[in-house]
CSV table of C-alpha atoms in Angstrom, one decimal:
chain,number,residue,atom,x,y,z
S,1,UNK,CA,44.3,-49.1,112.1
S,2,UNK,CA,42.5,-49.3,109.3
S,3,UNK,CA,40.5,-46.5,108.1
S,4,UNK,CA,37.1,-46.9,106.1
S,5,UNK,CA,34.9,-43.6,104.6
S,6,UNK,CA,31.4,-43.3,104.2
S,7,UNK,CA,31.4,-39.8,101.8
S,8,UNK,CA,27.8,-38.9,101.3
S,9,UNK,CA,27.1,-36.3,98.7
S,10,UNK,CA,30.4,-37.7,96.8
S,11,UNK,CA,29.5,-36.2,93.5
S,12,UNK,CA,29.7,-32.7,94.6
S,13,UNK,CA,32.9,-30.4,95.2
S,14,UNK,CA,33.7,-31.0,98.7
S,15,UNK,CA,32.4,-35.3,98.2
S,16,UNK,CA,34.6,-35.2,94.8
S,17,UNK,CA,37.8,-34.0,96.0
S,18,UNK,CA,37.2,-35.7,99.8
S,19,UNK,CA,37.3,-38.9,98.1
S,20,UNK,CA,39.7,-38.7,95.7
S,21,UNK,CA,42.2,-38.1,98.2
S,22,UNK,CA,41.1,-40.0,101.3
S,23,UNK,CA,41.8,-42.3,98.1
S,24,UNK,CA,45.4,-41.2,98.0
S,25,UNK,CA,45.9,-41.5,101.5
S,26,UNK,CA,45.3,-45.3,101.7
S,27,UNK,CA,41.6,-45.1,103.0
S,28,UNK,CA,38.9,-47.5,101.5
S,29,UNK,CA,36.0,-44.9,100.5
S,30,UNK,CA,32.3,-45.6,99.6
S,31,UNK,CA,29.9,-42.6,98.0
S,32,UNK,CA,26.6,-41.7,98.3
S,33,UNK,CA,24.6,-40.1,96.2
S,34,UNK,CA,21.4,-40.3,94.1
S,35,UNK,CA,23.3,-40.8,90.7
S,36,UNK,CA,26.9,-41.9,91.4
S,37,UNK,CA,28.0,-41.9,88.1
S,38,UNK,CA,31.0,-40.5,88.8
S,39,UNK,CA,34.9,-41.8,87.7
S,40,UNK,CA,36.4,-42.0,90.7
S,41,UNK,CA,38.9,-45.0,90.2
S,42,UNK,CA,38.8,-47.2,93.5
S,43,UNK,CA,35.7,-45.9,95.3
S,44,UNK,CA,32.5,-48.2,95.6
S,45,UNK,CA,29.8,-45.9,94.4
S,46,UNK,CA,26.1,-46.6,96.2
S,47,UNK,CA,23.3,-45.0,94.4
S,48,UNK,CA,20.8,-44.5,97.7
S,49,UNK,CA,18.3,-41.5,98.5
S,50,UNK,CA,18.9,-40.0,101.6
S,51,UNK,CA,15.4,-39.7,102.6
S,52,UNK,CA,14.3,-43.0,102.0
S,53,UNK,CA,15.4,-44.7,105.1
S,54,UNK,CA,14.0,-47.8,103.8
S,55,UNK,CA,16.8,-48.4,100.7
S,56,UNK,CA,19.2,-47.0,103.0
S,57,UNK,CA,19.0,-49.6,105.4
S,58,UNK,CA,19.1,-52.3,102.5
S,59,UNK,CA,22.5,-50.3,100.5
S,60,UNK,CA,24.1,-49.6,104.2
S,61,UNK,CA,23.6,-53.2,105.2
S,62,UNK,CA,27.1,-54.9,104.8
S,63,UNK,CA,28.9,-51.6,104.8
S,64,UNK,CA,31.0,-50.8,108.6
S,65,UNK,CA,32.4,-47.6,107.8
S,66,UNK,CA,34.9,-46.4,110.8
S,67,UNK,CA,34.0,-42.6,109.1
S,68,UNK,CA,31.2,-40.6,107.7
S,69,UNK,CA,31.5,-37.5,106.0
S,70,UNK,CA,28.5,-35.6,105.0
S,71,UNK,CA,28.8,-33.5,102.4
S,72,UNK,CA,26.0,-32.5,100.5
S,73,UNK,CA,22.0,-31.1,101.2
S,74,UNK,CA,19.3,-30.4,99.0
S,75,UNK,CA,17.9,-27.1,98.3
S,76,UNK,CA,14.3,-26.0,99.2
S,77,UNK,CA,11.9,-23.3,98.8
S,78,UNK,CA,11.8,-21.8,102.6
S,79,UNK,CA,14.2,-22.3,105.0
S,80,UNK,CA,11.5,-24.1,107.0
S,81,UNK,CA,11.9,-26.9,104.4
S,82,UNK,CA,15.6,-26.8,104.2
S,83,UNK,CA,15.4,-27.7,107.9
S,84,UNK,CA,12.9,-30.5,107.9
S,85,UNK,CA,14.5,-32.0,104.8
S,86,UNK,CA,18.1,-31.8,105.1
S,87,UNK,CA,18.1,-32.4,108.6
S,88,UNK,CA,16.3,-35.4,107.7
S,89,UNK,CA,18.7,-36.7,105.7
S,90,UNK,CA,21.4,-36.6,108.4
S,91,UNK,CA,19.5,-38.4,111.1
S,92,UNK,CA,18.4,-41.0,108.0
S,93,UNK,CA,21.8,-42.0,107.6
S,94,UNK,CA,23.2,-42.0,110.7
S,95,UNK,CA,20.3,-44.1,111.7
S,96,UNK,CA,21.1,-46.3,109.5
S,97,UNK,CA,24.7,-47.4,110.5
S,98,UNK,CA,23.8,-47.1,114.0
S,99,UNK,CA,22.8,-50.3,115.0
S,100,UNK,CA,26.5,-51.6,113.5
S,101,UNK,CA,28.2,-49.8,115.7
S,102,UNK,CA,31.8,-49.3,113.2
S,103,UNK,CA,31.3,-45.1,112.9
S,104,UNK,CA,34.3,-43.9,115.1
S,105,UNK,CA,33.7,-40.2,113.7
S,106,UNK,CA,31.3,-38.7,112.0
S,107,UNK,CA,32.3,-34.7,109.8
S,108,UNK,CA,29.7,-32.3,108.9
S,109,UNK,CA,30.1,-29.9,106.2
S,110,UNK,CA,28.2,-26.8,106.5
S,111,UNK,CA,29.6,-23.4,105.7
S,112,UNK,CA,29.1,-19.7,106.7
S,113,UNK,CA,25.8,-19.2,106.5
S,114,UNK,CA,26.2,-20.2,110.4
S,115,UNK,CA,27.0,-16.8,110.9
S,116,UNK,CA,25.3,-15.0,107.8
S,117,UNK,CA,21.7,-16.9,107.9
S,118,UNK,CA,20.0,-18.8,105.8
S,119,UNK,CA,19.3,-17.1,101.8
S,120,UNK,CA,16.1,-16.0,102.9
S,121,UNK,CA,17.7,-13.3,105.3
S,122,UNK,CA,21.3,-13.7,104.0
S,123,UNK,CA,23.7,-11.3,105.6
S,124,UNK,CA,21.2,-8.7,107.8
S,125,UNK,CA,21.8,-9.7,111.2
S,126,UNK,CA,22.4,-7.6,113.6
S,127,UNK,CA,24.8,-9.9,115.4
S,128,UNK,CA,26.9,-10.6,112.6
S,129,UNK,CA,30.7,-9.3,113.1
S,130,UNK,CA,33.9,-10.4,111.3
S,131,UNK,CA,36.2,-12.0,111.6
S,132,UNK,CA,33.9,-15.1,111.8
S,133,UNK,CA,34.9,-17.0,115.2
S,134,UNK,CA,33.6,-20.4,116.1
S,135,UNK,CA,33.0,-19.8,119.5
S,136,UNK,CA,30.5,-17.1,118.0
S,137,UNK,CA,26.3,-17.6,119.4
S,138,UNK,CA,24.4,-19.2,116.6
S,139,UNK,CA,22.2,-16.5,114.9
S,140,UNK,CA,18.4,-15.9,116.6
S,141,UNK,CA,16.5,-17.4,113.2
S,142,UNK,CA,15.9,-20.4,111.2
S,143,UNK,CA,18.8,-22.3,110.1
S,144,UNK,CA,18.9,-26.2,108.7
S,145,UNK,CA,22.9,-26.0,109.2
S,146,UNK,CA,22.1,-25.7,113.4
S,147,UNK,CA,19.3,-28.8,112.4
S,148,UNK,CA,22.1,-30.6,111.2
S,149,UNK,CA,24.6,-30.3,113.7
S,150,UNK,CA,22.0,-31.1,116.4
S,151,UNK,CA,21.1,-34.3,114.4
S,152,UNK,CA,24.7,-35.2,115.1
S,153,UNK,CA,25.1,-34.5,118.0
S,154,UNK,CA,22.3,-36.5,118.9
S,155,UNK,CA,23.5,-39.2,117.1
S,156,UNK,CA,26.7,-39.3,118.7
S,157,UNK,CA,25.3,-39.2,122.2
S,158,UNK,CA,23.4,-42.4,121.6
S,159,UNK,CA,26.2,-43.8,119.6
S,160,UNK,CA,29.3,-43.0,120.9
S,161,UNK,CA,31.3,-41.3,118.2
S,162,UNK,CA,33.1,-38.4,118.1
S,163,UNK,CA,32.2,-35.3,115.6
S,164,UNK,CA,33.5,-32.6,113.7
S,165,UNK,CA,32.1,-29.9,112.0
S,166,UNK,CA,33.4,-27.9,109.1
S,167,UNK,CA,32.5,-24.3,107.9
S,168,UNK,CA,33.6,-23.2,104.7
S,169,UNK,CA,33.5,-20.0,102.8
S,170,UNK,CA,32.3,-20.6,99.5
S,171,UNK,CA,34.4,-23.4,97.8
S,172,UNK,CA,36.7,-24.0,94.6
S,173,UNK,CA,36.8,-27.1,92.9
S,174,UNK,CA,36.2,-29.2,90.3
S,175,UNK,CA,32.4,-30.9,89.9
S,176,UNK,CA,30.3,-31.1,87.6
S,177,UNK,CA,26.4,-30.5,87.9
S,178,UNK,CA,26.1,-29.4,91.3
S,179,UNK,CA,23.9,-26.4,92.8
S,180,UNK,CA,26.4,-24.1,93.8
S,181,UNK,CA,30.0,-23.4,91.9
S,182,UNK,CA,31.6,-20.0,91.7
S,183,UNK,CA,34.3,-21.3,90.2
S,184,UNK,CA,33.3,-23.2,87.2
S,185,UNK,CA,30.0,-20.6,86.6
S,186,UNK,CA,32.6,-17.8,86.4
S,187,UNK,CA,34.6,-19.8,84.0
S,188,UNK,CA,31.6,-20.2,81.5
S,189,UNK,CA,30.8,-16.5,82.2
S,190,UNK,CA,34.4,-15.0,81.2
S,191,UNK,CA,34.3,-17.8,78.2
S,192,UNK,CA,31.2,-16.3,76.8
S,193,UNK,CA,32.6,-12.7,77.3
S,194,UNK,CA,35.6,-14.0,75.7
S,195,UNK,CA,33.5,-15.7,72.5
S,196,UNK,CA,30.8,-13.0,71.8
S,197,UNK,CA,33.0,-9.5,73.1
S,198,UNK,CA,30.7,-9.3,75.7
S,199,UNK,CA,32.9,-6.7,78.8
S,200,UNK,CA,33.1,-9.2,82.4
S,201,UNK,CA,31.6,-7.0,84.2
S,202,UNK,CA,31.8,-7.7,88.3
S,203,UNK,CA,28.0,-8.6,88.9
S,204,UNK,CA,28.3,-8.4,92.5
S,205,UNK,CA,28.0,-5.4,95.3
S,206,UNK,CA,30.7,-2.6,95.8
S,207,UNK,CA,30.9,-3.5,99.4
S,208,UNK,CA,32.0,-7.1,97.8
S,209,UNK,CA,34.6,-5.6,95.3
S,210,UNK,CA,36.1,-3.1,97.3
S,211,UNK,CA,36.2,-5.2,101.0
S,212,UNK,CA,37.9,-8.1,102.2
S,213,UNK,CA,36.7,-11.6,102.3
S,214,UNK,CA,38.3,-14.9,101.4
S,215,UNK,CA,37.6,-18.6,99.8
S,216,UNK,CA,38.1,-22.4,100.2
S,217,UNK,CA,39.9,-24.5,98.2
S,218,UNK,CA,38.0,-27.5,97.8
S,219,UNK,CA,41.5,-29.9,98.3
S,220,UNK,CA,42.2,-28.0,101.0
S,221,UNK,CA,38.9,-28.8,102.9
S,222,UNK,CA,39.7,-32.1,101.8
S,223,UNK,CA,42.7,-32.4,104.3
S,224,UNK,CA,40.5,-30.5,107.2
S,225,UNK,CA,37.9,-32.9,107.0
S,226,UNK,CA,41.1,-35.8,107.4
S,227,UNK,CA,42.8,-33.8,109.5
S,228,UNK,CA,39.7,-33.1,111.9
S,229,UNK,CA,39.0,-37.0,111.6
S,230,UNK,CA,42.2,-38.4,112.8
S,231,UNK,CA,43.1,-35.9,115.5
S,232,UNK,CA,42.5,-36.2,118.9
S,233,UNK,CA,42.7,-32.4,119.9
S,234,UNK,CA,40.1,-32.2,116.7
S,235,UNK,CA,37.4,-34.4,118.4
S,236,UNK,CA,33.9,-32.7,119.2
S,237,UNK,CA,34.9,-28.9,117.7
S,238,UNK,CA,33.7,-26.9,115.2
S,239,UNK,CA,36.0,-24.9,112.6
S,240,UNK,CA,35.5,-22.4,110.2
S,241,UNK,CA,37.7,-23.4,106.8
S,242,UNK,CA,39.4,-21.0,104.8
S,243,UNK,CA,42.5,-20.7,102.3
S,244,UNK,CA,44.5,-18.8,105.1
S,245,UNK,CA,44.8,-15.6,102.3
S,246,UNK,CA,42.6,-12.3,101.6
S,247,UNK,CA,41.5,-10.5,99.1
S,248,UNK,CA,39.7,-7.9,97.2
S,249,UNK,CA,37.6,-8.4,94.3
S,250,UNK,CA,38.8,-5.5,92.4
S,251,UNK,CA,42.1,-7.0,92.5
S,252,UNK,CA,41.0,-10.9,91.9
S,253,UNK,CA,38.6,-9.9,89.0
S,254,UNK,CA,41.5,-8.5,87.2
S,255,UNK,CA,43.5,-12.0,87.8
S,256,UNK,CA,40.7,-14.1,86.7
S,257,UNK,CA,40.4,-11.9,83.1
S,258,UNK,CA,43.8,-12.0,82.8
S,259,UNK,CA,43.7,-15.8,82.8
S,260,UNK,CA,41.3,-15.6,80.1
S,261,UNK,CA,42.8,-13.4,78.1
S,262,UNK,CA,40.0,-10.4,79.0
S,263,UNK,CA,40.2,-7.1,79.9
S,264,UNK,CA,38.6,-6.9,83.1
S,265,UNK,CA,35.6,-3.6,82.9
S,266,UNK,CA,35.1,-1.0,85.8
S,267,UNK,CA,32.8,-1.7,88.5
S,268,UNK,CA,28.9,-0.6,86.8
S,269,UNK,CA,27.3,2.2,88.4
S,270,UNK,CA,24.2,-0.5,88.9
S,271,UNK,CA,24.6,-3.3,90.0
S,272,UNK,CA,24.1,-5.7,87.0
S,273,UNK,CA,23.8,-9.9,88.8
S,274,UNK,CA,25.2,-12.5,86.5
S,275,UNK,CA,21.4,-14.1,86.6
S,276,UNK,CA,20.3,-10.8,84.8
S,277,UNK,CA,23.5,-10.6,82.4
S,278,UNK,CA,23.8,-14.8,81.2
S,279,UNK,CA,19.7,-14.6,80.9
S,280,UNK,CA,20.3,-15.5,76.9
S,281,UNK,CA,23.5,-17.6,77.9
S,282,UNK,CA,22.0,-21.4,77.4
S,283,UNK,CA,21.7,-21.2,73.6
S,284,UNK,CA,25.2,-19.0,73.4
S,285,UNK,CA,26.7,-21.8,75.4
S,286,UNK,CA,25.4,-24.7,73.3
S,287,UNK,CA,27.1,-22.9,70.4
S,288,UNK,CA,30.3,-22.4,71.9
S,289,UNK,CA,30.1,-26.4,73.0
S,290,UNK,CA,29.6,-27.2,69.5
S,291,UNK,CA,32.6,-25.2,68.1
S,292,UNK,CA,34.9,-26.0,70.3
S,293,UNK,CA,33.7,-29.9,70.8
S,294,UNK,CA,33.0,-29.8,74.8
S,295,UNK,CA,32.1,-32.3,76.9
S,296,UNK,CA,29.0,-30.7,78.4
S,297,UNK,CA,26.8,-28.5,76.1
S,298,UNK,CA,23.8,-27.5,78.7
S,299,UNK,CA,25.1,-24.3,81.4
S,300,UNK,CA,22.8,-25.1,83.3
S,301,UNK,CA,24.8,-28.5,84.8
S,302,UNK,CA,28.0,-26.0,84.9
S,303,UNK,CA,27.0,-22.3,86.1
S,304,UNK,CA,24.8,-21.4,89.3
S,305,UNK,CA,24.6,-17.8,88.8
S,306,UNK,CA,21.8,-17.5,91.3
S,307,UNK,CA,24.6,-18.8,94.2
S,308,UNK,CA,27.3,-16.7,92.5
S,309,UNK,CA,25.1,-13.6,93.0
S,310,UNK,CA,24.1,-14.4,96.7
S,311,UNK,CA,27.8,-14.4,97.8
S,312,UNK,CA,29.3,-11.6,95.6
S,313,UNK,CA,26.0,-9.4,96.5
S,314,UNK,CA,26.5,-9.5,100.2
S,315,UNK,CA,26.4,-6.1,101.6
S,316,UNK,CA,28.7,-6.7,104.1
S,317,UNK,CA,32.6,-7.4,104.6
S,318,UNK,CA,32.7,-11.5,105.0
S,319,UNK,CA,36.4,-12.7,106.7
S,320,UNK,CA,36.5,-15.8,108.7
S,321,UNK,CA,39.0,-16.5,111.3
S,322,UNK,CA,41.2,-19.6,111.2
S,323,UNK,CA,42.7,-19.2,114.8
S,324,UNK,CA,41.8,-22.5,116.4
S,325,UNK,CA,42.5,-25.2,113.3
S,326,UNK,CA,46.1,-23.3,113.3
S,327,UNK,CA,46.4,-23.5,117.0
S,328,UNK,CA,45.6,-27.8,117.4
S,329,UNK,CA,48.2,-27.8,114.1
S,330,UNK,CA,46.4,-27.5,111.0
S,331,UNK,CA,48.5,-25.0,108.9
S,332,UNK,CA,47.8,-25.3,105.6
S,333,UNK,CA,47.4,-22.6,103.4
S,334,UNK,CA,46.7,-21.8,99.6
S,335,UNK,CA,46.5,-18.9,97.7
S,336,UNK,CA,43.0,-18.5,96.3
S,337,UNK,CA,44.2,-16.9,92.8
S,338,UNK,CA,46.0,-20.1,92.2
S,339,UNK,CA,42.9,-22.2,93.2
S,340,UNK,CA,40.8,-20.6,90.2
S,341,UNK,CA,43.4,-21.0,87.9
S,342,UNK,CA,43.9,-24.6,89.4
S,343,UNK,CA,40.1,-25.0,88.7
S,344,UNK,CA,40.3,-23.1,85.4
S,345,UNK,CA,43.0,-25.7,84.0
S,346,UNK,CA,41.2,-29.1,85.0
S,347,UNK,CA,38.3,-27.4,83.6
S,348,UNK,CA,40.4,-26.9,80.1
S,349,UNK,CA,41.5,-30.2,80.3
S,350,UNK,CA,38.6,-32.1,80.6
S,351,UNK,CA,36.4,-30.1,77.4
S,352,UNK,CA,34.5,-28.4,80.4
S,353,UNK,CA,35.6,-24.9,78.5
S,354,UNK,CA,37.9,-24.4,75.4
C-alpha cells in the first residue's frame, strides 16, 4: 500500500533525519516548514506557517498524505504561551487535511519534559521518579506537550486515524539552525577550546556528571516514528525513545575531548553554564569560520547553549525506560558515544567545524 508523509517541522533534527529516511524506505515525503530551504533530494518542500490556517488550507490543498509526523514547535516566553501557540499549530494542521480524509496515522514528537515540566519549573516535581515509564500520571502543572497530545487525540476521534506519540530524551543529529542542539553546540564549544587553549570545562550540574541518564539518536527516532506508524500493536500508545545505553558524563566528556583532540578538565568547584563561558564566543567563531573557510560563520544558527545548560543542569538523575517499544518488537539500539562522533563527522564534512 502505498505510503505518503506529511513531515512538519522537516528542517529540524528529528524532521531532517525523518525524511531522509522515510526517503530511503520508498515513502513519498512532503516538508513543512517556514523556510524549507533545505537539500533533501526527492522531498517536495512546502514553505507554510503553521498558524495561519488560511495558507495552510491553500498549500495542503492537493496534498492526501496517508501520514503526518509533527515534529517541531516554537518557543515562547511562558509556558502559558507555549500552550496556546504550539498547540495551535497542531489542531491548524490537522484541520487542515481533515476534510480529505487520506491521514491513516498521525506521530507526535514531544520529549521528556512530559515527566520533568515545562523550562519554567524544569525538573522540581515532586512526582517525578526514574526510570521514566509511559504509563506514568502526567505532571499536576502547565504543559503544551499534554496540549498537543489532546489536540490529537481530538483530531483523531473526529477523524478516524490512529496516533502515536514519541518521547525523546534530548536528541543527536545533524541540523542546522534549529533552537535546541547538544550535539552540534558542544562541537563548536570543544572547537573553540581547541582554537584559543581555552580548558572544556563540563558546564553542567554534579548530579549530571556523576549520575546516570541517556540520549537519542536522531536516526534512531527516525525508525520509531516508522516503526510506530506501520505497526498495528503500535497504534494509539505512547513511548518514551531512547538509545537503549547509559551513561555518565564524567565518562562521555572524556570521549567527546578525546574526539577533539582535548584534554578533558575536572568537574569546577562552581558551576560555570556554557551561556556564561561562550558569552565572547560569536566574534571567536567568525574567526575560526574564516580560517578554516566554513560553511556557516554566525554560532548563533549552530550552538543553543541556553538548551545545553537546561539539560546538563538538571538536579536530578534523568533515565527513561524503554520496556514497552522492546516488548511490541522495536529493538534497536545505538551506542550514544558513537552518535556524537557520528554527528561530529558529518559536521566535519560539511565545513560545519574544521
Amino acid at each position: 500500500m502505498e505510503r505518503s508523509a506529511l513531515v512538519a517541522g522537516a528542517t529540524g533534527i528529528v524532521g531532517n533525519n525523518l525524511a531522509r529516511h522515510l526517503l530511503e524506505r520508498g515513502w513519498s515525503v512532503s516538508g513543512l516548514a517556514r523556510r524549507p530551504g533545505i537539500d533533501i533530494a526527492g522531498m517536495l518542500p512546502i514553505a507554510v506557517d503553521l498558524l495561519d490556517p488560511a495558507s495552510l488550507g491553500s498549500a495542503l490543498r492537493d496534498l492526501h498524505p496517508t501520514h503526518v509526523f509533527f515534529t517541531t514547535w516554537l518557543a515562547q516566553k511562558t509556558e502559558a504561551e507555549n500552550i496556546l501557540i504550539n498547540s495551535a499549530m497542531v489542531r491548524n494542521l490537522l484541520d487542515a487535511l481533515s476534510s480529505a480524509r487520506s491521514v491513516r496515522h498521525v506521530a507526535l514528537v514531544t520529549g521528556l519534559k512530559h515527566y520533568l515540566g515545562p523550562f519554567e519549573s524544569y525538573g522540581q516535581s515532586s512526582l517525578i521518579a526514574t526510570p521514566f515509564r509511559e504509563d506514568q500520571p502526567r505532571l499536576d502543572t502547565e504543559n503544551f506537550y499534554y496540549a498537543q497530545e489532546d489536540a490529537v487525540f481530538a483530531a483523531a476521534k473526529r477523524d478516524g486515524f490512529s496516533w502515536s506519540i514519541h518521547r525523546p530524551h534530548t536528541i543527536i543529529g545533524y541540523a542546522v539552525g534549529n533552537a535546541m542542539n547538544m550535539g552540534t553546540t558542544l562541537a563548536a564549544y570543544a572547537t573553540i577550546c581547541r582554537e584559543i587553549g581555552r580548558p572544556f570545562l563540563f558546564p553542567g550540574s554534579a548530579t549530571q556528571w556523576n549520575a546516570l541518564t541517556d540520549m537519542t539518536d536522531a536516526r534512531l527516532l527516525a525508525r520509531h516514528l516508522e516503526w510506530a506508524a506501520t505497526t498495528d500493536a503500535a497504534r494509539n500508545q505512547a513511548f518514551n525513545v531512547v538509545n537503549g545505553d547509559v551513561f555518565r558524563w564524567k565518562w562521555m566528556w572524556g570521549r567527546l575531548a578525546a574526539w577533539f583532540g582535548l584534554q578533558p578538565a575536572a568537574l569546577p568547584s562552581e558551576r560555570l553554564p556554557l551561556e556564561r563561558q561562550m558569552s565572547d564566543a560569536p566574534p571567536i567563531w567568525s574567526d575560526i569560520a574564516r580560517k578554516h573557510h566554513l560553511a556557516e560563520p554566525d554560532l548563533n544558527r549552530l550552538a543553543s547553549a541556553w538548551h545545553t545548560d537546561g539539560d546538563l543542569g538538571r538536579p536530578i538523575e534523568v533515565v527513561t525506560d524503554m520496556g514497552k517499544s522492546r516488548r511490541l518488537g522495536f529493538l534497536d539500539y545505538q551506542a550514544t558515544d558513537e552518535s556524537f562522533f557520528d554527528l561530529f563527522t558529518t559536521l566535519r564534512e560539511k565545513r560545519i567545524i574544521p
